[in-house]
Tab-separated table of C-alpha atoms in Angstrom:
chain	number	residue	atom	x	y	z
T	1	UNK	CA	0.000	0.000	0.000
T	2	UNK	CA	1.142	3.459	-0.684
T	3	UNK	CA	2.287	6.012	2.200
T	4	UNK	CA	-1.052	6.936	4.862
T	5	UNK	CA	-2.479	10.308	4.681
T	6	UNK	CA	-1.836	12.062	7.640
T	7	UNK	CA	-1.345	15.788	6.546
T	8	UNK	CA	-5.488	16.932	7.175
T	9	UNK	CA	-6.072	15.186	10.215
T	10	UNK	CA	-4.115	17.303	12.290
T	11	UNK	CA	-6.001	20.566	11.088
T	12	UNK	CA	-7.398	21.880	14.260
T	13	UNK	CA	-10.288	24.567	12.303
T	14	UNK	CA	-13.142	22.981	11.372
T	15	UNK	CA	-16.884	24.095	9.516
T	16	UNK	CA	-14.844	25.360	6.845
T	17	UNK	CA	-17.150	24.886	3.625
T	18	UNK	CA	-16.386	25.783	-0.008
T	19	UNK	CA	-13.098	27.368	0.613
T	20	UNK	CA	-11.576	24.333	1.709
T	21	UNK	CA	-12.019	23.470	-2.196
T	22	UNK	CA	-9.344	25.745	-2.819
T	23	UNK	CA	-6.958	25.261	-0.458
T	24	UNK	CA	-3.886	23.347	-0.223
T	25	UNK	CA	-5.986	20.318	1.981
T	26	UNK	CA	-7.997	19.605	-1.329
T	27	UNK	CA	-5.005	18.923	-3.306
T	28	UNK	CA	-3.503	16.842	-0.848
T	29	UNK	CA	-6.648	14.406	-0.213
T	30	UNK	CA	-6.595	14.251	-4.301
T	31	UNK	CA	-3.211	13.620	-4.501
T	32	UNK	CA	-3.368	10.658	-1.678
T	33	UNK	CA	-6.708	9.184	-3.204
T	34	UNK	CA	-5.073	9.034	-6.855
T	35	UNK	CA	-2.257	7.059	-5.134
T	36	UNK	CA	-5.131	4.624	-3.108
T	37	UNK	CA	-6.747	4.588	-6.675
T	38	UNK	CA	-3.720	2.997	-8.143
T	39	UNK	CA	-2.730	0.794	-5.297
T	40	UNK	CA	-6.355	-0.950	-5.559
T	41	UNK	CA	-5.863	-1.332	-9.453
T	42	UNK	CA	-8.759	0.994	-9.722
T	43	UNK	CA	-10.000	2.961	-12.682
T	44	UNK	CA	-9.345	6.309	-13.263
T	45	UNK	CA	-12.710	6.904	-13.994
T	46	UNK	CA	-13.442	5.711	-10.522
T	47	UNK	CA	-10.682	8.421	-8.750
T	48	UNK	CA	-13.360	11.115	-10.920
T	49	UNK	CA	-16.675	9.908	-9.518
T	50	UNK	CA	-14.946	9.863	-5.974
T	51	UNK	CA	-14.080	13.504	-6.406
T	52	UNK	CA	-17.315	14.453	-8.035
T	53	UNK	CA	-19.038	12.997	-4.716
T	54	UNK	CA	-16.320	14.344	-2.413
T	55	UNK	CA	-16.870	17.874	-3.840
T	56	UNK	CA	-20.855	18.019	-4.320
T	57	UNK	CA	-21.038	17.049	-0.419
T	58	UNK	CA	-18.557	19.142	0.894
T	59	UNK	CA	-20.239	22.188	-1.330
T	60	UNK	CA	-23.397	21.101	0.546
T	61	UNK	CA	-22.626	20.271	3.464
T	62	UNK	CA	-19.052	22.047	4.693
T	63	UNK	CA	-16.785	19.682	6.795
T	64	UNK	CA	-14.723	19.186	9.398
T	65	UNK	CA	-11.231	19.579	8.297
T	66	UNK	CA	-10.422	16.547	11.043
T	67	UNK	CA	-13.046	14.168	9.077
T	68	UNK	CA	-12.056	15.176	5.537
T	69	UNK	CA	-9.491	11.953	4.665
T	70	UNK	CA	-13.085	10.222	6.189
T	71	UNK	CA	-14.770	11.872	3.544
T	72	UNK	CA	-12.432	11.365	1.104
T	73	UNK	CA	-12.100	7.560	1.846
T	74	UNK	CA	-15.723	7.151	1.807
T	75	UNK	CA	-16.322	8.769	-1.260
T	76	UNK	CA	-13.650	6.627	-3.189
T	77	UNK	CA	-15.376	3.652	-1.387
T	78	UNK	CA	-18.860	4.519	-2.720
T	79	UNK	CA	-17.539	5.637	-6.151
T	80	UNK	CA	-16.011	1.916	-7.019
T	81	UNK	CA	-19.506	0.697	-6.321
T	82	UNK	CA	-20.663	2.399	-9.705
T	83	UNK	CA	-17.779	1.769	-11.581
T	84	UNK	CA	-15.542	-1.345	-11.077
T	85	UNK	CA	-16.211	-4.916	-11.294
T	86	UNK	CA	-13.333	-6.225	-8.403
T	87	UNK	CA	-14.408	-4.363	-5.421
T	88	UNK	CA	-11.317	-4.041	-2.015
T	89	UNK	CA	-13.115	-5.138	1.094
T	90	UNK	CA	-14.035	-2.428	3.625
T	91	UNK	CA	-11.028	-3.478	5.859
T	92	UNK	CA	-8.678	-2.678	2.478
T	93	UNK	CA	-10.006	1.310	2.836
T	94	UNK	CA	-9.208	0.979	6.555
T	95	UNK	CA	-5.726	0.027	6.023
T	96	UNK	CA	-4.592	2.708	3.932
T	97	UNK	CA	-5.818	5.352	6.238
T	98	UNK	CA	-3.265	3.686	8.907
T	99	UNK	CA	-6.355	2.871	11.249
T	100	UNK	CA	-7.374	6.408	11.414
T	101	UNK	CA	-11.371	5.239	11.358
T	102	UNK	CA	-13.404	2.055	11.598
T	103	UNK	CA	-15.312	0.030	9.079
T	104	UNK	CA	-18.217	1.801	10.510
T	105	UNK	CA	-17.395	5.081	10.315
T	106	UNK	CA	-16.562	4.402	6.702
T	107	UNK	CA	-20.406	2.994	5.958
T	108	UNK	CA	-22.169	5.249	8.267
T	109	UNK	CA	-19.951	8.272	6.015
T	110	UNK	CA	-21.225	6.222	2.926
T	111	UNK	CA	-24.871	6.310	3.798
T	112	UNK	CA	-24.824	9.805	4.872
T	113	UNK	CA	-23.166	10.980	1.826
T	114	UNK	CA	-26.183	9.347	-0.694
T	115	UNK	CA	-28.659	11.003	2.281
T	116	UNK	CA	-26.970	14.486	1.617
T	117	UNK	CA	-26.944	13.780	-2.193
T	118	UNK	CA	-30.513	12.483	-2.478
T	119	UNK	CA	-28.862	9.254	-4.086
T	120	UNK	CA	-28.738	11.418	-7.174
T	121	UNK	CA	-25.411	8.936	-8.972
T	122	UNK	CA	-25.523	10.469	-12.376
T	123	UNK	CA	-22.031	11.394	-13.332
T	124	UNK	CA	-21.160	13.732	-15.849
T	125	UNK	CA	-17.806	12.808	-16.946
T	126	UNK	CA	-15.463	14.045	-19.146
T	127	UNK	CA	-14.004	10.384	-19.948
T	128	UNK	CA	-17.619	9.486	-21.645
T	129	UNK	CA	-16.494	12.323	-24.555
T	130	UNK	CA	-13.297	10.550	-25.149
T	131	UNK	CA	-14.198	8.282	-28.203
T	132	UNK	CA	-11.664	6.070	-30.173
T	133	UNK	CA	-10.990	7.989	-32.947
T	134	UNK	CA	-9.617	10.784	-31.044
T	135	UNK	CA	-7.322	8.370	-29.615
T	136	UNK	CA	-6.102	6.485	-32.648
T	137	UNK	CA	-4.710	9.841	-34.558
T	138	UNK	CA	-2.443	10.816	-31.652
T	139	UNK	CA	1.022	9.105	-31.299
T	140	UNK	CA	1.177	5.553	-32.610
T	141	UNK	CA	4.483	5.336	-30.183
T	142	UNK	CA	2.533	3.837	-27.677
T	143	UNK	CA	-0.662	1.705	-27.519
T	144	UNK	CA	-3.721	2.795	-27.919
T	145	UNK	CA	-4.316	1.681	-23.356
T	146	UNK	CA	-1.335	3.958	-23.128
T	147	UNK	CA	-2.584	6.921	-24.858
T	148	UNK	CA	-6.172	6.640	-23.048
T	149	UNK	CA	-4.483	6.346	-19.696
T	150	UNK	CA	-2.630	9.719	-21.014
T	151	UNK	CA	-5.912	11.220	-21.613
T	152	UNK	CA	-7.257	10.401	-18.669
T	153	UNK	CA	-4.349	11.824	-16.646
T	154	UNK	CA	-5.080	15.081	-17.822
T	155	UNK	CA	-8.504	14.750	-17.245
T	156	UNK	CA	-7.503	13.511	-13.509
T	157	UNK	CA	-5.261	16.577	-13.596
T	158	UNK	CA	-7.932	19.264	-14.491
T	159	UNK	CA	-10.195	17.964	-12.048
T	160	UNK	CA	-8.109	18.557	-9.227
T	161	UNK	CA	-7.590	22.007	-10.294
T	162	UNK	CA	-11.621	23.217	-10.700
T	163	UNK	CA	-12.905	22.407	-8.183
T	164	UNK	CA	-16.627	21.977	-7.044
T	165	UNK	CA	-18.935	22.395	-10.164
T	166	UNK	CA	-17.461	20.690	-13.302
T	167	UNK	CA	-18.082	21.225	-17.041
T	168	UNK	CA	-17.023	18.122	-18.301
T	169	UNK	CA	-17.372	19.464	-22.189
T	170	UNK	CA	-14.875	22.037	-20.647
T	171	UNK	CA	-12.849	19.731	-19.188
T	172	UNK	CA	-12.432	17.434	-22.026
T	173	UNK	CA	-11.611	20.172	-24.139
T	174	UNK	CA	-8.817	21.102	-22.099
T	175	UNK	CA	-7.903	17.618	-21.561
T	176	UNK	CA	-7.669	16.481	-25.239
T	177	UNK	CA	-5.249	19.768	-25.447
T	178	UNK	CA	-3.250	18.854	-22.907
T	179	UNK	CA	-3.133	15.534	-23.597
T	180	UNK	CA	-2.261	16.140	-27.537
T	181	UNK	CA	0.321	18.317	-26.553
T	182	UNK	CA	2.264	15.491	-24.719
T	183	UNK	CA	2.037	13.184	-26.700
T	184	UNK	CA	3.408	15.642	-29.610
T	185	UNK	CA	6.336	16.042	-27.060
T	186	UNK	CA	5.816	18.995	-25.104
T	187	UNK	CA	7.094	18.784	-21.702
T	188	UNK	CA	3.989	18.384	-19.076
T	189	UNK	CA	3.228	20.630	-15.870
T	190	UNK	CA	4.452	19.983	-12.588
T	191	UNK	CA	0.821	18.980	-11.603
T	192	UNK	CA	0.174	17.077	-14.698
T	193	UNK	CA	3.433	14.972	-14.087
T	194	UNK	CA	2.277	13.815	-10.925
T	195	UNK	CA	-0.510	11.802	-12.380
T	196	UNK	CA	1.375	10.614	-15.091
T	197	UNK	CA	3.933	8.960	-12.797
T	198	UNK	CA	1.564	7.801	-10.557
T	199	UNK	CA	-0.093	5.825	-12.864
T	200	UNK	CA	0.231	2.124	-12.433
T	201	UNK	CA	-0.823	1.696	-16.507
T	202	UNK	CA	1.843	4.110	-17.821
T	203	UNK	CA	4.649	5.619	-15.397
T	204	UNK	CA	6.881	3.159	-17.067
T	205	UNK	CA	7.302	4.954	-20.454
T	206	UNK	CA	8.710	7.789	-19.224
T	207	UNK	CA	12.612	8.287	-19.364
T	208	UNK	CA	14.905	10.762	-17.762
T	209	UNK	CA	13.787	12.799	-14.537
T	210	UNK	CA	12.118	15.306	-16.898
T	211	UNK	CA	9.285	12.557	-17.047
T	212	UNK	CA	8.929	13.653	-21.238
T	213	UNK	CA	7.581	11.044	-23.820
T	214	UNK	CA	10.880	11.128	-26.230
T	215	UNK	CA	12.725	8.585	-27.928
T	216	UNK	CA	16.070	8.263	-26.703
């Protein structure tokens, strides 16, 4: 398992609502549920629904800066549920937090979470406007897996930086440009790198610490 999150928990203000969402706390819980994402072999279509939940509750409902990794945690474990086929056991979401909650207070989170969001599931992704052919014309360097997984990084990476309400025809947009632009061999963002070389699927074509996609 990758390294605990222990950063938010020892936050000592709490009832903080929407401006939490653009904070440094936000992008940490991201960052550490990407990594959980790719340590369960998860989708990263599933890390997006878990943020899409994380940030319609805490927009409705503020939070505790001491129960956000709760949040977060619950909202990954309630995202795989409409998304992947293997599910980790409740005790696996345990674990990675280092013990910092019980099973419980994972499902009780869980229940309260499709309470506070009227068990309203429809996702409007910016993954669903990726289509094949927009895949197939970009690099034929690396498989066509490869070059989703790329896409979907900079999908991962846009999410984490608009926060809240989503356009996903927005998102995509600036995705596929992003994307394109990598794969063309522009060097990536700081932020965008992170996802790339956290991903399980693809951190293994990248060469040099400059993390570009060049031949050698």
């Amino acid at each position: 398992m990758k390294r605990v999150f222990e950063d938010i928990t020892n936050v000592s203000r709490k009832n903080i609502k929407l401006t939490i969402h653009k904070s440094e706390h936000r992008r940490k819980l991201l960052r550490w549920l990407y990594e959980v994402v790719n340590d369960f072999e998860y989708s990263q279509v599933t890390f997006s629904i878990a943020v899409l939940i994380l940030d319609r509750y805490v927009e409705m409902c503020g939070l505790d800066l001491t129960k956000y990794q709760l949040v977060g945690i619950s909202a990954l474990f309630l995202g795989a549920k409409l998304e992947e086929k293997h599910l980790r056991t409740v005790d696996d979401y345990v674990l990675v937090t280092s013990d910092s909650f019980l099973k419980q207070e994972i499902l009780d989170k869980e229940v309260e979470m499709l309470k506070v969001l009227e068990f309203d599931m429809i996702m409007k992704l910016p993954h669903c406007l990726l289509r094949e052919a927009q895949i197939e014309k970009m690099s034929e360097r690396y498989s066509m897996k490869q070059r989703q997984e790329i896409f979907f990084c900079a999908f991962s990476y846009l999410i984490e930086k608009n926060s809240c309400k989503w356009n996903a025809l927005q998102l995509y947009t600036k995705g596929i440009h992003e994307a394109s632009n990598l794969l063309a061999g522009y060097e990536a963002d700081i932020d965008f790198k992170f996802y790339l070389e956290n991903n399980r699927i693809i951190k293994g074509i990248f060469m040099y610490s400059l993390y570009r996609l060049f031949d050698i």
